Coordinates of C-alpha atoms in Angstrom, one line a residue:
Chain O
M1 CA 0.0 0.0 0.0
A2 CA 1.3 3.4 -0.9
S3 CA 2.2 5.6 2.1
P4 CA -0.5 8.2 2.8
F5 CA 2.2 10.8 3.6
A6 CA 3.8 12.6 0.7
S7 CA 7.5 11.8 0.6
S8 CA 9.8 14.6 1.5
T9 CA 11.6 16.3 -1.4
S10 CA 14.4 17.6 0.8
L11 CA 17.6 15.6 0.9
P12 CA 20.2 15.6 3.7
G13 CA 22.5 18.6 3.5
L14 CA 20.5 20.3 0.8
G15 CA 20.1 24.1 1.1
T16 CA 18.6 26.8 -1.0
I17 CA 19.0 30.6 -0.8
H18 CA 17.2 32.8 -3.2
V19 CA 17.4 36.5 -3.0
A20 CA 14.6 37.7 -5.4
L21 CA 13.5 41.1 -6.6
L22 CA 10.4 42.7 -5.1
P23 CA 9.5 45.3 -7.7
P24 CA 10.5 47.9 -8.3
T25 CA 13.9 47.6 -6.6
T26 CA 13.8 45.8 -3.3
P27 CA 15.7 42.6 -3.0
V28 CA 14.1 40.1 -0.6
L29 CA 15.2 36.8 0.8
Q30 CA 12.5 34.8 -0.9
T31 CA 13.8 31.3 -0.1
L32 CA 15.9 30.0 2.8
S33 CA 15.7 26.3 3.2
Y34 CA 18.1 23.8 4.7
Q35 CA 18.4 20.2 5.9
Y36 CA 20.6 18.6 8.5
P37 CA 23.6 18.8 8.8
L38 CA 23.4 22.2 7.2
K39 CA 21.9 25.2 9.0
L40 CA 21.3 28.6 7.6
I41 CA 20.6 31.7 9.7
A42 CA 19.7 35.0 8.2
P43 CA 19.7 38.1 10.4
D44 CA 17.7 41.1 9.3
P45 CA 19.2 42.7 6.2
S46 CA 21.0 46.0 6.7
T47 CA 20.6 49.2 4.7
L48 CA 23.8 50.8 3.5
R49 CA 23.8 54.4 2.3
T50 CA 26.4 55.4 -0.1
D51 CA 26.8 58.3 -2.6
A52 CA 25.2 56.0 -5.2
G53 CA 22.0 55.6 -3.0
A54 CA 20.7 53.2 -0.4
H55 CA 21.3 49.4 -0.7
L56 CA 19.8 46.5 1.1
V57 CA 22.5 43.9 2.0
H58 CA 21.4 40.4 3.0
T59 CA 23.5 38.2 5.3
V60 CA 23.3 34.5 5.7
F61 CA 25.4 32.4 8.1
L62 CA 26.4 28.9 6.9
L63 CA 26.5 26.7 9.9
T64 CA 26.8 23.0 10.5
Y65 CA 25.8 21.0 13.5
G66 CA 29.0 20.5 15.6
G67 CA 30.8 23.1 13.7
G68 CA 31.9 20.8 10.9
L69 CA 31.4 17.8 8.8
V70 CA 31.7 14.2 10.0
A71 CA 32.7 11.5 7.6
G72 CA 30.0 11.0 5.0
D73 CA 28.3 14.3 5.6
T74 CA 27.6 16.3 2.4
I75 CA 26.3 19.8 2.0
D76 CA 24.8 20.9 -1.3
L77 CA 23.9 24.5 -1.3
R78 CA 22.3 26.4 -4.2
I79 CA 22.1 30.1 -4.3
K80 CA 20.3 32.3 -6.7
L81 CA 20.8 36.1 -6.7
S82 CA 18.5 38.3 -8.6
H83 CA 19.3 41.8 -9.7
P84 CA 20.2 44.0 -7.7
S85 CA 20.8 41.8 -4.6
R86 CA 23.8 41.9 -2.5
L87 CA 24.5 38.9 -0.3
V88 CA 27.1 38.4 2.4
L89 CA 27.9 34.8 3.3
L90 CA 29.6 34.1 6.6
T91 CA 30.6 31.2 8.8
Q92 CA 30.9 31.0 12.5
G93 CA 34.3 29.6 13.1
S94 CA 36.4 27.3 11.0
T95 CA 34.7 24.3 9.2
K96 CA 36.1 21.3 11.0
I97 CA 36.4 18.1 8.9
F98 CA 36.4 15.1 11.3
K99 CA 38.3 11.9 11.0
T100 CA 36.9 9.3 8.7
P101 CA 36.9 5.5 9.5
T102 CA 37.7 4.7 5.9
R103 CA 39.2 6.7 3.0
S104 CA 36.2 6.1 0.8
L105 CA 33.8 7.8 3.2
V106 CA 34.1 11.4 2.1
S107 CA 32.9 14.7 3.6
G108 CA 31.8 17.0 0.8
Q109 CA 30.6 20.4 0.2
R110 CA 29.1 21.7 -3.0
L111 CA 28.0 25.2 -3.7
V112 CA 26.5 26.6 -6.9
V113 CA 25.7 30.3 -7.2
D114 CA 23.7 31.6 -10.1
F115 CA 24.0 35.4 -10.6
E116 CA 21.7 37.7 -12.5
P117 CA 23.2 40.8 -14.0
G118 CA 24.1 43.3 -11.3
A119 CA 23.9 40.8 -8.4
A120 CA 26.8 40.6 -6.0
L121 CA 28.2 38.1 -3.5
C122 CA 30.8 38.6 -0.8
Y123 CA 31.9 35.4 0.8
L124 CA 34.8 35.7 3.2
P125 CA 34.5 32.7 5.5
D126 CA 36.7 31.2 8.2
P127 CA 39.1 28.5 6.9
V128 CA 38.4 24.9 6.4
Q129 CA 40.2 22.9 9.1
P130 CA 40.7 19.3 8.2
Y131 CA 41.6 17.1 11.1
A132 CA 44.0 14.2 10.9
D133 CA 42.8 11.2 8.9
S134 CA 39.9 13.1 7.3
V135 CA 38.8 13.3 3.6
F136 CA 37.2 16.4 2.2
E137 CA 36.1 17.3 -1.3
Q138 CA 34.7 20.7 -2.2
T139 CA 33.4 22.2 -5.4
Q140 CA 32.2 25.8 -5.7
V141 CA 30.7 27.0 -9.0
Y142 CA 29.9 30.6 -9.8
N143 CA 27.8 31.2 -12.9
V144 CA 27.9 34.8 -13.9
P145 CA 25.9 36.1 -16.9
G146 CA 28.2 39.0 -17.9
P147 CA 30.6 41.6 -16.7
D148 CA 28.3 43.4 -14.3
S149 CA 27.9 40.7 -11.7
S150 CA 30.3 40.9 -8.7
L151 CA 31.9 38.1 -6.7
C152 CA 34.4 38.1 -3.9
V153 CA 35.3 34.7 -2.5
C154 CA 38.0 33.5 -0.2
D155 CA 38.7 29.8 0.0
W156 CA 41.3 28.8 2.5
V157 CA 42.5 25.9 4.5
S158 CA 44.6 25.3 7.6
E159 CA 46.8 22.5 8.7
G160 CA 44.5 21.0 11.3
R161 CA 44.5 21.0 15.1
T162 CA 47.9 22.6 15.8
A163 CA 47.5 22.1 19.5
R164 CA 47.4 18.4 18.9
G165 CA 50.4 18.5 16.6
E166 CA 48.5 18.0 13.5
K167 CA 50.3 19.2 10.4
W168 CA 48.5 18.6 7.1
S169 CA 47.9 15.0 8.3
F170 CA 44.6 14.4 6.6
Y171 CA 44.1 11.7 3.9
K172 CA 42.7 14.0 1.3
Y173 CA 41.7 17.6 0.7
T174 CA 40.5 18.9 -2.6
S175 CA 38.8 22.2 -3.3
K176 CA 37.7 23.5 -6.7
N177 CA 36.5 27.0 -7.5
E178 CA 35.1 27.7 -10.9
V179 CA 33.8 30.9 -12.5
W180 CA 31.7 30.3 -15.6
L181 CA 30.5 32.9 -18.0
V182 CA 26.9 31.8 -18.7
P183 CA 25.4 34.3 -21.2
E184 CA 21.7 34.3 -21.9
E185 CA 22.4 33.1 -25.4
G186 CA 25.3 31.0 -26.5
D187 CA 27.6 28.5 -24.9
R188 CA 28.9 28.7 -21.4
K189 CA 32.6 29.3 -21.1
L190 CA 35.1 28.5 -18.3
I191 CA 36.7 31.7 -17.1
L192 CA 38.6 30.4 -14.1
R193 CA 39.3 27.1 -12.4
D194 CA 41.3 27.1 -9.2
N195 CA 41.6 23.5 -8.2
V196 CA 43.8 22.4 -5.2
L197 CA 44.5 18.7 -4.9
L198 CA 46.2 17.4 -1.8
D199 CA 46.2 13.6 -1.4
D200 CA 48.6 11.7 0.8
S201 CA 48.3 8.5 -1.1
G202 CA 50.3 7.5 -4.1
N203 CA 53.4 9.6 -3.6
V204 CA 56.2 9.9 -1.1
A205 CA 56.3 13.7 -0.9
P206 CA 54.6 14.6 2.4
I207 CA 51.8 17.2 2.1
A208 CA 53.6 19.7 4.4
G209 CA 56.5 19.9 2.0
R210 CA 54.1 20.7 -0.9
I211 CA 53.0 23.7 1.1
D212 CA 56.5 24.8 2.0
N213 CA 55.8 24.1 5.7
L214 CA 53.2 27.0 5.9
G215 CA 50.3 26.4 8.2
V216 CA 47.6 27.9 6.1
F217 CA 47.1 28.9 2.5
G218 CA 44.3 30.0 0.2
T219 CA 42.9 31.9 -2.7
L220 CA 41.0 35.1 -3.0
I221 CA 39.0 35.7 -6.2
L222 CA 37.7 39.1 -7.1
V223 CA 35.3 39.5 -10.0
G224 CA 33.1 42.4 -11.3
P225 CA 32.6 46.1 -10.8
L226 CA 32.0 46.1 -7.0
F227 CA 35.4 44.4 -6.4
K228 CA 37.3 46.1 -9.2
A229 CA 38.9 48.7 -6.9
L230 CA 39.8 46.1 -4.3
G231 CA 41.4 44.0 -7.0
E232 CA 43.4 46.9 -8.3
Y233 CA 44.5 47.6 -4.8
F234 CA 45.9 44.1 -4.3
V235 CA 47.7 44.1 -7.6
D236 CA 49.2 47.5 -6.9
E237 CA 50.3 46.6 -3.4
F238 CA 51.9 43.4 -4.8
K239 CA 53.9 45.4 -7.2
R240 CA 55.1 47.6 -4.3
L241 CA 56.3 44.7 -2.2
P242 CA 60.0 45.1 -1.3
R243 CA 62.2 43.2 -3.8
I244 CA 63.7 40.0 -2.5
G245 CA 67.4 40.2 -2.5
N246 CA 67.6 44.0 -2.7
R247 CA 70.1 45.8 -0.6
N248 CA 69.9 49.3 0.6
W249 CA 73.2 50.9 -0.3
D250 CA 71.9 54.3 0.8
D251 CA 73.1 54.9 4.3
T252 CA 70.9 58.0 4.9
K253 CA 67.9 57.0 7.0
E254 CA 64.7 57.4 5.1
V255 CA 62.0 59.3 7.0
M256 CA 58.5 58.5 5.9
T257 CA 56.0 61.2 6.3
D258 CA 53.2 60.0 4.1
S259 CA 50.6 58.2 6.3
I260 CA 49.8 55.6 3.5
E261 CA 53.5 54.8 3.2
V262 CA 53.8 54.4 7.0
A263 CA 50.8 52.1 7.0
R264 CA 52.2 50.1 4.1
A265 CA 55.6 49.7 5.8
R266 CA 53.9 48.6 9.0
R267 CA 51.8 46.0 7.1
Q268 CA 54.9 44.7 5.2
K269 CA 56.8 44.3 8.5
Q270 CA 53.9 42.3 9.9
E271 CA 53.8 40.1 6.8
T272 CA 57.5 39.2 7.4
K273 CA 56.8 38.5 11.0
D274 CA 53.9 36.2 10.2
G275 CA 55.8 34.4 7.4
L276 CA 53.1 35.7 5.0
L277 CA 53.7 35.1 1.3
W278 CA 51.3 36.4 -1.3
T279 CA 50.9 37.1 -5.0
A280 CA 48.2 39.0 -6.9
A281 CA 47.6 39.3 -10.6
H282 CA 45.1 40.0 -13.3
V283 CA 43.8 36.8 -14.8
R284 CA 41.4 36.8 -17.6
G285 CA 39.6 39.9 -16.6
L286 CA 39.5 39.2 -12.8
V287 CA 41.9 39.4 -10.0
L288 CA 43.3 36.4 -8.3
V289 CA 45.3 36.5 -5.0
K290 CA 47.2 33.5 -3.6
F291 CA 48.4 33.6 0.0
G292 CA 50.1 31.4 2.6
A293 CA 51.2 32.0 6.2
R294 CA 52.3 30.2 9.3
E295 CA 49.1 30.7 11.1
V296 CA 45.4 31.5 10.6
E297 CA 45.7 34.7 12.7
G298 CA 48.4 36.1 10.4
V299 CA 46.1 35.7 7.4
K300 CA 43.1 37.2 9.1
Q301 CA 45.1 40.2 10.2
W302 CA 46.6 40.7 6.7
L303 CA 43.4 40.2 4.8
S304 CA 41.4 42.6 7.0
T305 CA 44.2 45.2 6.9
M306 CA 44.3 45.1 3.2
I307 CA 40.5 45.1 2.7
K308 CA 40.0 47.9 5.3
A309 CA 42.8 50.0 3.9
E310 CA 41.1 49.9 0.5
G311 CA 37.6 50.3 2.0
S312 CA 35.1 49.3 -0.7
I313 CA 33.8 46.1 0.9
E314 CA 32.9 48.0 4.0
T315 CA 31.2 50.7 1.9
N316 CA 29.3 48.3 -0.3
F317 CA 28.5 45.4 2.0
G318 CA 29.0 46.8 5.5
E319 CA 31.4 45.9 8.3
R320 CA 29.7 42.6 8.9
A321 CA 31.1 41.2 5.7
L322 CA 34.5 41.0 7.5
L323 CA 33.2 39.3 10.6
C324 CA 35.1 36.1 9.9
L325 CA 38.4 38.0 9.6
K326 CA 38.2 39.3 13.2
Chain F
M1 CA 56.2 0.4 -25.0
H2 CA 59.3 0.7 -22.9
R3 CA 58.7 2.6 -19.8
S4 CA 62.1 2.6 -18.1
P5 CA 64.2 5.4 -19.6
P6 CA 66.3 7.6 -18.9
P7 CA 67.6 7.2 -22.4
T8 CA 71.2 6.9 -21.1
S9 CA 70.5 3.5 -19.6
T10 CA 68.3 1.9 -22.2
T11 CA 71.0 0.0 -24.0
S12 CA 70.1 -3.2 -22.2
N13 CA 66.4 -2.4 -22.6
P14 CA 65.9 -1.4 -26.2
P15 CA 62.6 0.1 -27.2
T16 CA 60.7 -2.8 -28.6
T17 CA 57.5 -1.6 -30.2
T18 CA 58.7 1.9 -31.1
S19 CA 59.2 2.1 -34.8
T20 CA 62.3 3.7 -36.1
A21 CA 60.2 6.7 -37.3
A22 CA 58.8 7.2 -33.8
L23 CA 62.2 6.8 -32.2
H24 CA 63.5 9.4 -34.6
T25 CA 60.7 11.8 -33.6
L26 CA 61.3 11.1 -29.9
L27 CA 65.0 12.0 -30.4
L28 CA 64.0 15.2 -32.2
L29 CA 61.4 16.3 -29.7
S30 CA 63.6 15.5 -26.6
D31 CA 66.6 17.4 -28.1
S32 CA 67.5 20.4 -25.9
A33 CA 68.2 22.2 -29.2
L34 CA 64.6 22.1 -30.2
P35 CA 63.9 25.9 -30.4
L36 CA 61.2 26.2 -27.7
G37 CA 63.2 28.6 -25.6
S38 CA 62.8 26.3 -22.6
F39 CA 66.2 27.3 -21.3
A40 CA 64.8 30.7 -20.4
F41 CA 62.5 29.2 -17.7
S42 CA 63.4 27.8 -14.3
S43 CA 59.9 26.9 -13.3
G44 CA 60.1 28.7 -10.0
L45 CA 63.6 27.3 -9.0
E46 CA 65.1 30.8 -9.0
S47 CA 62.3 32.1 -6.8
Y48 CA 62.5 29.0 -4.6
L49 CA 66.1 29.7 -3.9
A50 CA 65.4 33.3 -3.1
H51 CA 62.8 32.2 -0.6
H52 CA 65.1 29.8 1.1
R53 CA 68.2 31.6 2.2
P54 CA 70.6 30.1 3.0
P55 CA 69.7 27.4 0.5
P56 CA 69.3 23.8 1.8
P57 CA 72.4 21.6 1.0
Q58 CA 70.7 19.8 -2.0
P59 CA 68.0 22.2 -3.0
L60 CA 67.2 20.2 -6.2
N61 CA 66.4 17.1 -4.2
T62 CA 63.4 19.0 -2.7
F63 CA 62.5 21.2 -5.6
L64 CA 62.6 18.9 -8.6
P65 CA 60.0 16.4 -7.3
L66 CA 57.7 19.2 -6.3
S67 CA 58.1 21.0 -9.6
L68 CA 57.4 17.9 -11.6
R69 CA 54.5 16.9 -9.5
S70 CA 52.9 20.3 -9.9
L71 CA 53.4 20.1 -13.7
A72 CA 52.0 16.6 -13.9
S73 CA 48.8 17.4 -11.9
T74 CA 48.1 20.6 -13.8
S75 CA 49.2 19.6 -17.4
L76 CA 49.2 15.8 -18.0
P77 CA 45.3 15.5 -18.3
Y78 CA 45.4 18.2 -21.0
L79 CA 48.3 16.6 -22.8
R80 CA 46.6 13.2 -22.9
S81 CA 43.2 14.6 -23.8
A82 CA 44.7 16.6 -26.8
H83 CA 46.6 13.5 -27.9
R84 CA 43.5 11.4 -28.0
D85 CA 41.2 13.9 -29.6
P86 CA 42.9 16.8 -31.4
S87 CA 39.5 18.4 -32.2
L88 CA 39.3 19.5 -28.6
L89 CA 42.5 21.6 -28.9
T90 CA 40.8 25.0 -28.7
S91 CA 38.6 24.2 -25.7
L92 CA 41.5 22.4 -23.9
D93 CA 43.6 25.5 -24.5
N94 CA 40.8 27.7 -23.1
D95 CA 40.3 25.5 -20.0
L96 CA 44.0 25.2 -19.3
D97 CA 44.3 29.0 -19.6
A98 CA 41.4 29.3 -17.1
S99 CA 43.3 27.0 -14.8
T100 CA 46.7 28.7 -15.1
L101 CA 46.3 31.3 -12.4
C102 CA 49.7 32.7 -12.3
P103 CA 50.9 35.1 -15.1
V104 CA 54.5 33.9 -14.8
A105 CA 53.5 30.3 -15.3
R106 CA 51.2 31.4 -18.2
R107 CA 54.0 33.2 -19.9
A108 CA 56.3 30.1 -19.7
S109 CA 53.6 27.7 -20.9
T110 CA 52.3 29.8 -23.8
A111 CA 55.8 30.9 -25.0
Q112 CA 56.8 27.2 -25.3
G113 CA 53.4 26.2 -26.8
R114 CA 53.5 28.8 -29.5
A115 CA 57.2 28.1 -30.2
L116 CA 56.3 24.4 -30.7
L117 CA 53.5 25.4 -33.0
G118 CA 56.0 27.4 -35.0
V119 CA 58.5 24.5 -35.1
W120 CA 55.6 22.3 -36.4
E121 CA 54.7 24.7 -39.1
R122 CA 58.2 25.7 -40.3
S123 CA 60.1 22.4 -39.8
L124 CA 58.1 19.3 -39.0
R125 CA 55.0 19.6 -41.1
A126 CA 56.7 19.1 -44.3
H127 CA 58.4 15.9 -43.0
H128 CA 55.9 14.2 -40.8
V129 CA 55.3 10.7 -41.7
G130 CA 51.5 10.8 -41.7
S131 CA 51.1 8.2 -39.1
E132 CA 47.6 9.4 -38.2
D133 CA 44.8 7.5 -39.8
D134 CA 42.4 10.4 -40.0
G135 CA 44.5 13.5 -40.3
S136 CA 42.6 15.2 -37.4
G137 CA 45.7 16.4 -35.7
V138 CA 47.1 18.2 -38.7
K139 CA 43.7 19.8 -39.3
A140 CA 43.4 20.8 -35.6
L141 CA 46.9 22.4 -35.6
K142 CA 46.1 24.4 -38.7
A143 CA 42.8 25.6 -37.3
F144 CA 44.3 26.4 -33.9
S145 CA 47.2 28.3 -35.4
A146 CA 44.8 30.5 -37.4
Q147 CA 42.7 31.1 -34.3
L148 CA 45.7 32.2 -32.4
R149 CA 46.2 35.0 -34.8
A150 CA 42.5 35.8 -35.3
S151 CA 41.4 35.9 -31.7
A152 CA 44.1 38.2 -30.4
G153 CA 41.6 41.0 -29.7
D154 CA 39.0 38.8 -28.0
A155 CA 38.1 38.9 -24.3
Y156 CA 39.4 35.3 -23.9
P157 CA 41.8 34.8 -26.8
A158 CA 43.4 31.5 -27.7
A159 CA 46.6 31.3 -25.6
G160 CA 48.7 28.5 -27.1
H161 CA 49.5 26.5 -23.9
F162 CA 52.3 24.0 -24.1
A163 CA 50.7 20.7 -22.9
P164 CA 47.8 20.4 -25.3
V165 CA 49.9 21.6 -28.3
W166 CA 52.5 19.0 -27.3
G167 CA 49.8 16.4 -27.2
V168 CA 48.6 17.0 -30.7
V169 CA 52.1 17.5 -32.3
T170 CA 53.4 14.3 -30.8
R171 CA 50.3 12.4 -32.0
V172 CA 50.8 13.7 -35.5
M173 CA 54.4 12.8 -35.4
G174 CA 53.6 9.2 -34.5
V175 CA 54.6 9.2 -30.8
G176 CA 52.4 7.2 -28.5
E177 CA 50.5 9.1 -25.8
R178 CA 52.4 7.6 -22.9
E179 CA 55.8 8.3 -24.5
A180 CA 54.6 11.9 -25.2
G181 CA 53.8 12.3 -21.5
Y182 CA 57.2 10.8 -20.5
V183 CA 59.2 13.1 -22.8
F184 CA 57.1 16.1 -21.6
L185 CA 58.0 15.5 -18.0
F186 CA 61.6 14.6 -18.8
A187 CA 62.1 17.8 -20.8
A188 CA 60.7 19.8 -17.9
A189 CA 63.1 18.0 -15.5
R190 CA 66.0 18.7 -17.9
A191 CA 65.0 22.4 -18.1
V192 CA 65.0 22.7 -14.3
V193 CA 68.3 20.9 -13.9
S194 CA 69.9 23.0 -16.6
A195 CA 68.6 26.1 -14.8
A196 CA 70.1 24.7 -11.6
V197 CA 73.5 24.5 -13.3
R198 CA 73.3 28.1 -14.5
A199 CA 72.1 29.2 -11.1
S200 CA 75.2 27.6 -9.6
V201 CA 73.3 25.1 -7.5
M202 CA 75.1 22.2 -9.0
G203 CA 77.9 21.3 -11.5
P204 CA 77.2 20.0 -15.0
Y205 CA 78.4 16.4 -14.2
E206 CA 76.2 16.2 -11.1
A207 CA 73.4 17.6 -13.3
Q208 CA 73.8 14.7 -15.8
G209 CA 73.8 12.4 -12.9
V210 CA 70.4 13.6 -11.8
L211 CA 69.0 13.2 -15.3
A212 CA 70.5 9.8 -15.6
G213 CA 69.4 8.7 -12.2
R214 CA 67.0 5.9 -11.4
E215 CA 65.1 8.3 -9.1
L216 CA 64.1 10.6 -11.9
G217 CA 62.8 7.7 -14.0
G218 CA 60.9 6.3 -11.1
L219 CA 59.5 9.8 -10.3
I220 CA 58.2 10.4 -13.8
E221 CA 56.7 6.9 -14.0
G222 CA 55.0 7.4 -10.6
L223 CA 53.5 10.8 -11.7
L224 CA 52.3 9.3 -15.0
G225 CA 50.7 6.5 -13.1
E226 CA 49.0 8.9 -10.6
F227 CA 47.7 11.6 -13.0
W228 CA 47.4 9.9 -16.4
D229 CA 43.8 8.8 -16.0
V230 CA 42.6 12.1 -14.4
Q231 CA 40.0 13.9 -16.5
V232 CA 40.8 17.5 -17.4
E233 CA 38.0 18.7 -15.0
G234 CA 40.1 17.1 -12.2
A235 CA 43.4 18.6 -13.2
G236 CA 44.7 21.0 -10.5
Q237 CA 47.5 22.2 -8.4
S238 CA 48.9 19.5 -6.2
V239 CA 51.8 21.6 -4.9
P240 CA 50.3 24.9 -3.7
A241 CA 53.7 26.3 -2.8
V242 CA 54.7 26.3 -6.5
D243 CA 52.0 28.9 -7.2
L244 CA 53.5 31.1 -4.5
W245 CA 57.1 30.7 -5.6
V246 CA 56.4 31.1 -9.3
G247 CA 54.0 34.0 -8.7
R248 CA 56.6 35.8 -6.5
H249 CA 59.3 35.5 -9.1
E250 CA 58.1 38.9 -10.1
V251 CA 59.3 40.5 -6.8
L252 CA 62.8 39.2 -7.0
Y253 CA 65.4 42.0 -7.2
S254 CA 67.5 40.3 -9.8
R255 CA 66.4 37.6 -12.2
I256 CA 68.3 35.4 -14.7
F257 CA 65.3 33.4 -15.8
N258 CA 61.8 34.3 -17.1
S259 CA 60.1 32.1 -14.5

């Protein structure tokens, strides 16, 4: 006999966020649904006033029960952003990936974001923290229709529980970020694929060596008009980094008077102290930043110093967008 | 196919199924005099040395396996895919370009890919033995070459990356796909070792010793085994530090190499 109860259409770990347009110009959080182990929390949207007018910014916290994923957990989140929505995605602490009993039992996270023209996403989460003997696979796909959608995403990972001596001692960690150009007409085109593959099987080289003994590394992707200025700022600051192997033959002590130069010198000194290495470059119309450091704190401090010094994220998305970098 | 080069030690293990024509091509393509400009690139070695002062006693022991591993995981799937189906050349080139996130690495890859295309057009095309049954590789190279010129002003122009062009050229020249992969990695190793000699990390005899060594052969075989069957969608960076070293080559005060 057929069950009298309609079967549930929601699957474990499935989530949907849809920021839709309430005519004429108000973005509203139309859909917010989620299933265990995923949990989504949306505080009230904030209104930001800039010279260009007032903007409503929605915020959603991505949470998981227990602060992470146990082996076999999968999260599958779909986000749709209508024009002219601005969404801030945040986490509450690092995403822990717990030990797996067998290599084949994977913890996974999949995110697909569909942008409409003019929509924007700012996603600056805490890092993923894979524990010893864990397996994690992540794919994040961003479908943008054209040049006026904006995306800022930071994807980063730490070496594990340092207090327990864990140093990149997971079985496997892979994280793939793709940006696709999906025009209304015509074929989709891959604009960017940043795929990190760390697998301890098959080869003798320990994972720590492949990361040059850094404790954390990651990628920052900046796309579209709302992050253009920030992208230029990163590229410009990268060009201004002190040359490696340069010697100062000038024995007169330089006195810096410009406050921007003083701040830059202070930041660069802190970078050296934290063992922070980074590069920034224009890649196929967007800006890509790669970074690594000894500790998570060093990256948080560096990223927030850079972003605040430039200022456009706080202007366009509010201070809350930087919550995970505190 | 024989899978235990380095070539210096193959006298007791002669290639069995390789035809003379294919052997001839292999010698041609693995010659360091092939004008690809590979000598101008250190694949991050120069930057690695600058980031590790004072240098470890045998820097190449650490660097070479990491460099080859990075190249294998990012490029081999594209090489293999282009070798199997040359009609994919344009889309493989686009997707590899989208996956090559560092301008220094992109410069190195496209400079060598375009140079190889030039060598094909000016030197090899007239002499290739026509070992393909359908001529799809020759057609693909011709179309791609035209596209390289025509798309220069596009938002996402054809780039001419090394690995897929290498895959198609070796196919057309009658080199099997696995051999094509082996020579690709071996040539990369030779370029790094040669850069090491010029950067005064090791002497020329020691360098030949590294190239002749069983370790290198085993390393290349291992990487072929690990990444050969990976689909292009799964290609990626398996040595994140390489992105940082190669990217930061731009902030070295003095440089003798282009990467």
